[in-house]
CSV table of C-alpha atoms in Angstrom, one decimal:
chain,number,residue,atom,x,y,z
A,182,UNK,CA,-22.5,13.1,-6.8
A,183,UNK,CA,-25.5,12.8,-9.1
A,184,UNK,CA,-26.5,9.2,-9.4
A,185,UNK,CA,-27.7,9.9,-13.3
A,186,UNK,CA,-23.9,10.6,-14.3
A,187,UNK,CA,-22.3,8.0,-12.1
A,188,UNK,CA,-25.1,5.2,-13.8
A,189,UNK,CA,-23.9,6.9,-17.2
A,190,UNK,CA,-20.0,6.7,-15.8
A,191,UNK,CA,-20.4,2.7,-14.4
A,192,UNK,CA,-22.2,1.9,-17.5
A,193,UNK,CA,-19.1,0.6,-19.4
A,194,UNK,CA,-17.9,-1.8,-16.4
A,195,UNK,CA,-21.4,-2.9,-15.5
A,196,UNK,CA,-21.7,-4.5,-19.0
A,197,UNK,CA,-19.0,-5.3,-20.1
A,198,UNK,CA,-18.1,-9.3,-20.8
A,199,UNK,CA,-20.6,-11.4,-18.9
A,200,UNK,CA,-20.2,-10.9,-15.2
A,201,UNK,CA,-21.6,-13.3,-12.7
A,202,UNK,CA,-22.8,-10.4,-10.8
A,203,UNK,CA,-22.6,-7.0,-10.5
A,204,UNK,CA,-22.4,-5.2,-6.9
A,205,UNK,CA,-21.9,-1.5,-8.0
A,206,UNK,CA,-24.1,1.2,-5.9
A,207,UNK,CA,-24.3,3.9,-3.2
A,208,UNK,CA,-22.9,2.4,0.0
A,209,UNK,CA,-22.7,4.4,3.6
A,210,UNK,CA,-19.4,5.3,4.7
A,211,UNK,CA,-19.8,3.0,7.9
A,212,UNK,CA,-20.1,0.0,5.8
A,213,UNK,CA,-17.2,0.9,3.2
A,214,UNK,CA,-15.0,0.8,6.6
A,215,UNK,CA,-16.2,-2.9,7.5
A,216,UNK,CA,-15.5,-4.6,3.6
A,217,UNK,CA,-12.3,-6.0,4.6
A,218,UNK,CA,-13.0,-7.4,8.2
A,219,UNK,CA,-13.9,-10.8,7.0
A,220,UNK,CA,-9.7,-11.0,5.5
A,221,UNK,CA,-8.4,-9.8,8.7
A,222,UNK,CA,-10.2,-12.3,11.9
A,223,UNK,CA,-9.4,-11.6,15.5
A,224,UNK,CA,-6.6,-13.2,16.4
A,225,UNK,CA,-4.4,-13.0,12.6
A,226,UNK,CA,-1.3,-12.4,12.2
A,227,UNK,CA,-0.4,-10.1,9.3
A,228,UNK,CA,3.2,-8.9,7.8
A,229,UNK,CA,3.0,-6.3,4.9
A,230,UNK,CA,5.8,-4.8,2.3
A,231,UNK,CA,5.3,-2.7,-0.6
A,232,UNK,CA,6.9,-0.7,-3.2
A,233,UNK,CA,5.5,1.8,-6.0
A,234,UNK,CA,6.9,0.4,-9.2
A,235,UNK,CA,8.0,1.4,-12.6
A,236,UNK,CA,4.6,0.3,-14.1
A,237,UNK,CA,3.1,-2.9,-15.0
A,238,UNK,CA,5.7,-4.6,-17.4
A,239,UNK,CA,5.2,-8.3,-18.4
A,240,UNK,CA,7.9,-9.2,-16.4
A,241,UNK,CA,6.5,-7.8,-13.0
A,242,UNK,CA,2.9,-10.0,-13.9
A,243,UNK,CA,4.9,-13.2,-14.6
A,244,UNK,CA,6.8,-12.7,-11.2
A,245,UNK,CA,3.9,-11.7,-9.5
A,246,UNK,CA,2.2,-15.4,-10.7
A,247,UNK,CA,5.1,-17.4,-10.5
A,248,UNK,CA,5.1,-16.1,-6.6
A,249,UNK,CA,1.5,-16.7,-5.7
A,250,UNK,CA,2.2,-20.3,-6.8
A,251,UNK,CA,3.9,-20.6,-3.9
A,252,UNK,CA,1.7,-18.6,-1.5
A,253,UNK,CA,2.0,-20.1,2.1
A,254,UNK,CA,-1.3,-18.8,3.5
A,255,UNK,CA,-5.1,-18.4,1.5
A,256,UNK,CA,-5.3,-15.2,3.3
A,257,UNK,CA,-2.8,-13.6,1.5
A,258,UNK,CA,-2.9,-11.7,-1.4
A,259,UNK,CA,-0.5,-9.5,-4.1
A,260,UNK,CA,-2.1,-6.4,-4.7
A,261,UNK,CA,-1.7,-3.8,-7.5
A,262,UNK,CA,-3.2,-0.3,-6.8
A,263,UNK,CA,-3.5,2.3,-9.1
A,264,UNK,CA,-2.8,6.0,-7.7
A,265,UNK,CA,-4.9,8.6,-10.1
A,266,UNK,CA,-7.1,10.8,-10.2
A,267,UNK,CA,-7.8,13.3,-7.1
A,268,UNK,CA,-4.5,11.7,-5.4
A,269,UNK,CA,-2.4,13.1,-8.4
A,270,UNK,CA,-3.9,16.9,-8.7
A,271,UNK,CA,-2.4,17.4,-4.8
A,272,UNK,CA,1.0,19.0,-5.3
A,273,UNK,CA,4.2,16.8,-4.1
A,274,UNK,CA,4.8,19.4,-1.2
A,275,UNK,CA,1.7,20.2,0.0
A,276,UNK,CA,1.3,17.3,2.8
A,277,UNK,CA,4.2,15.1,4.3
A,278,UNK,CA,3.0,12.4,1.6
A,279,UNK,CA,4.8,13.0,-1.7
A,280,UNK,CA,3.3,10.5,-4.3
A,281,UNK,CA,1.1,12.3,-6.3
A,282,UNK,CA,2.3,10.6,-9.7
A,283,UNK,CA,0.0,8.3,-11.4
A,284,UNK,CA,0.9,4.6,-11.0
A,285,UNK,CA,0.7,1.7,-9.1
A,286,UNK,CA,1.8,0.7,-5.7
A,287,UNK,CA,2.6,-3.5,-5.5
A,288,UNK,CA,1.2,-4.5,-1.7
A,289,UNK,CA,1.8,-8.0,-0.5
A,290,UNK,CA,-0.2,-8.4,2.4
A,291,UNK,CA,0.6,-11.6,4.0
A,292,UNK,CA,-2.2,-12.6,6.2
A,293,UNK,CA,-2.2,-16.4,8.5
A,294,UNK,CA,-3.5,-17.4,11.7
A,295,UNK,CA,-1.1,-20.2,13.2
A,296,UNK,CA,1.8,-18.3,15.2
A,297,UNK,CA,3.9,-21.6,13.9
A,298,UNK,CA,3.3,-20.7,10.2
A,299,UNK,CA,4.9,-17.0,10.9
A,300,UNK,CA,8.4,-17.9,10.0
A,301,UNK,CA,7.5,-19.2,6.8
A,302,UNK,CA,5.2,-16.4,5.9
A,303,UNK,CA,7.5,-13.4,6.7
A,304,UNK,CA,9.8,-15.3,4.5
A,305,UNK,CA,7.5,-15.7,1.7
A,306,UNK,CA,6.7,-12.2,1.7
A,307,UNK,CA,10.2,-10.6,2.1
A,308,UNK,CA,11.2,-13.0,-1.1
A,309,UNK,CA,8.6,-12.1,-3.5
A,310,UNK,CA,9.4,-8.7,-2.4
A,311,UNK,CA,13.2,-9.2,-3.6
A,312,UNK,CA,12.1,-11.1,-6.7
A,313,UNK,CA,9.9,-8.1,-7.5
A,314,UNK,CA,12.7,-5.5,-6.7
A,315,UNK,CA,13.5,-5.1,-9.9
A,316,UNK,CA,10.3,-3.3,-11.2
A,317,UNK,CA,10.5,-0.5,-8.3
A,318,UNK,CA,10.2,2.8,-8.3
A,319,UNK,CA,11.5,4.7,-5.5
A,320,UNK,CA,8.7,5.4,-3.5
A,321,UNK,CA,6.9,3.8,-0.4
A,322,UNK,CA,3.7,4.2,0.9
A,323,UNK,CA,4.2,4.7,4.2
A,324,UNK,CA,0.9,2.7,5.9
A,325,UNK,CA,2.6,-0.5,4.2
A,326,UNK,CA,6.3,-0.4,5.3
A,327,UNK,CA,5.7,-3.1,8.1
A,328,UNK,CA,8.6,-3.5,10.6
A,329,UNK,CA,11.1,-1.4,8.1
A,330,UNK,CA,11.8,0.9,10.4
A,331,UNK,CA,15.0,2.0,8.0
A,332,UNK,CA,16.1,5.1,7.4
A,333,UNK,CA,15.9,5.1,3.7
A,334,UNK,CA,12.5,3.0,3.8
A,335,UNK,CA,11.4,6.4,5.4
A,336,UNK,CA,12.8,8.8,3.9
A,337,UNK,CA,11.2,6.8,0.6
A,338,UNK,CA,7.2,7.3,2.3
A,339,UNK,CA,8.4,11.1,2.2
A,340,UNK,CA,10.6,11.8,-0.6
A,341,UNK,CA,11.3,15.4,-1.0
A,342,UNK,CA,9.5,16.4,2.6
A,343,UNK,CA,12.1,14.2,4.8
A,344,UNK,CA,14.3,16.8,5.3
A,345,UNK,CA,11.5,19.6,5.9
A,346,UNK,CA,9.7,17.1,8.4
A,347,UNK,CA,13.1,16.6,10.3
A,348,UNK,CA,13.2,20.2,10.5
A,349,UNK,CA,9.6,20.0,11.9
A,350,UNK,CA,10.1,17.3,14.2
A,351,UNK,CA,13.5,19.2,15.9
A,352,UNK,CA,11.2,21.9,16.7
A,353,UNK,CA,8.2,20.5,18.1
A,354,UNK,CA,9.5,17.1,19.1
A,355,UNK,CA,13.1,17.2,20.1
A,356,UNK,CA,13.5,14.9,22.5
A,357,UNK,CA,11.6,11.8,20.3
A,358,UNK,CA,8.8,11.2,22.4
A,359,UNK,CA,6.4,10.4,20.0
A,360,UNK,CA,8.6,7.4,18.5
A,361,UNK,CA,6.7,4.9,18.3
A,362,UNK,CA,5.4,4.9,14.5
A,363,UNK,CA,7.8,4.9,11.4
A,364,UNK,CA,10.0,7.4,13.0
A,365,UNK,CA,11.7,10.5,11.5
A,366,UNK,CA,14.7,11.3,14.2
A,367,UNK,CA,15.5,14.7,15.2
């Protein structure tokens, strides 16, 4: 876009209280796709869940604090991200993906490097998950589901498409052979 109006559109968040420092500008594609390499080292182990919710009530931030307290691993994080804008003008049919509501989606990527400490961190993760339950809609996105290879965890990614994509997938993939992702049988 023009970089007049997005100075004129960043304005507001570049200003506002007294930041330490402001890193807001054009960046190339190629770079955007290496910001999060530092996080993720060769050699870590990772185990995700997430879960739109029901918005951001009080309750869901005190749970979400409470649980970080007892975070196993610095590497991990509880993430909130809001779903707006061009996301939302896509219609709820038009690709496999069905969440086009605004929102947020709750991701707790739990991140670690010692193969000992992974018992303790899938556990972490799958409890704030429960303790968070509560406050959740009933979508997931599907990138995040992790090893929930459930049926309903599935049919949640696609909503109101399951059923079309089984159709699709009987068709031009009857026998399952390409099963190796968060399956829909056919």
């Amino acid at each position: 876009g023009d970089a007049s109006e997005a100075e004129r559109e960043l304005e507001p968040f570049k200003t506002w209280g007294s930041p330490l420092m402001v890193e807001v500008g054009p960046m190339p594609y190629p770079v955007m796709n290496t910001l999060l390499d530092a996080a993720y080292p060769a050699g870590s182990l990772n185990y995700w869940l997430s879960s739109f919710t029901r918005g951001l009530p009080d309750e869901l931030i005190d749970t979400a604090v409470d649980r970080f307290a007892t975070v196993p691993s610095p590497m991990t994080a509880i993430l909130l991200e809001h779903f707006h804008g061009a996301v939302t003008r896509v219609g709820v049919t038009e690709t496999a993906v069905p969440h086009r509501d605004e929102g947020w989606n709750l991701l707790l990527p739990s991140v670690w490097t010692d193969p000992a400490d992974t018992p303790t961190n899938v556990a972490w993760t799958r409890d704030t998950f429960a303790a968070m339950r509560p406050h959740f809609g009933s979508g997931r996105w599907l990138n995040y589901l992790g090893d929930d290879q459930a049926e309903d965890a599935i049919r949640a990614a696609y909503g109101p498409n399951y059923d079309r994509l089984v159709e699709v997938k009987r068709r031009y993939d009857p026998d399952n052979v390409f099963h190796l992702n968060h399956n829909i049988l056919p």
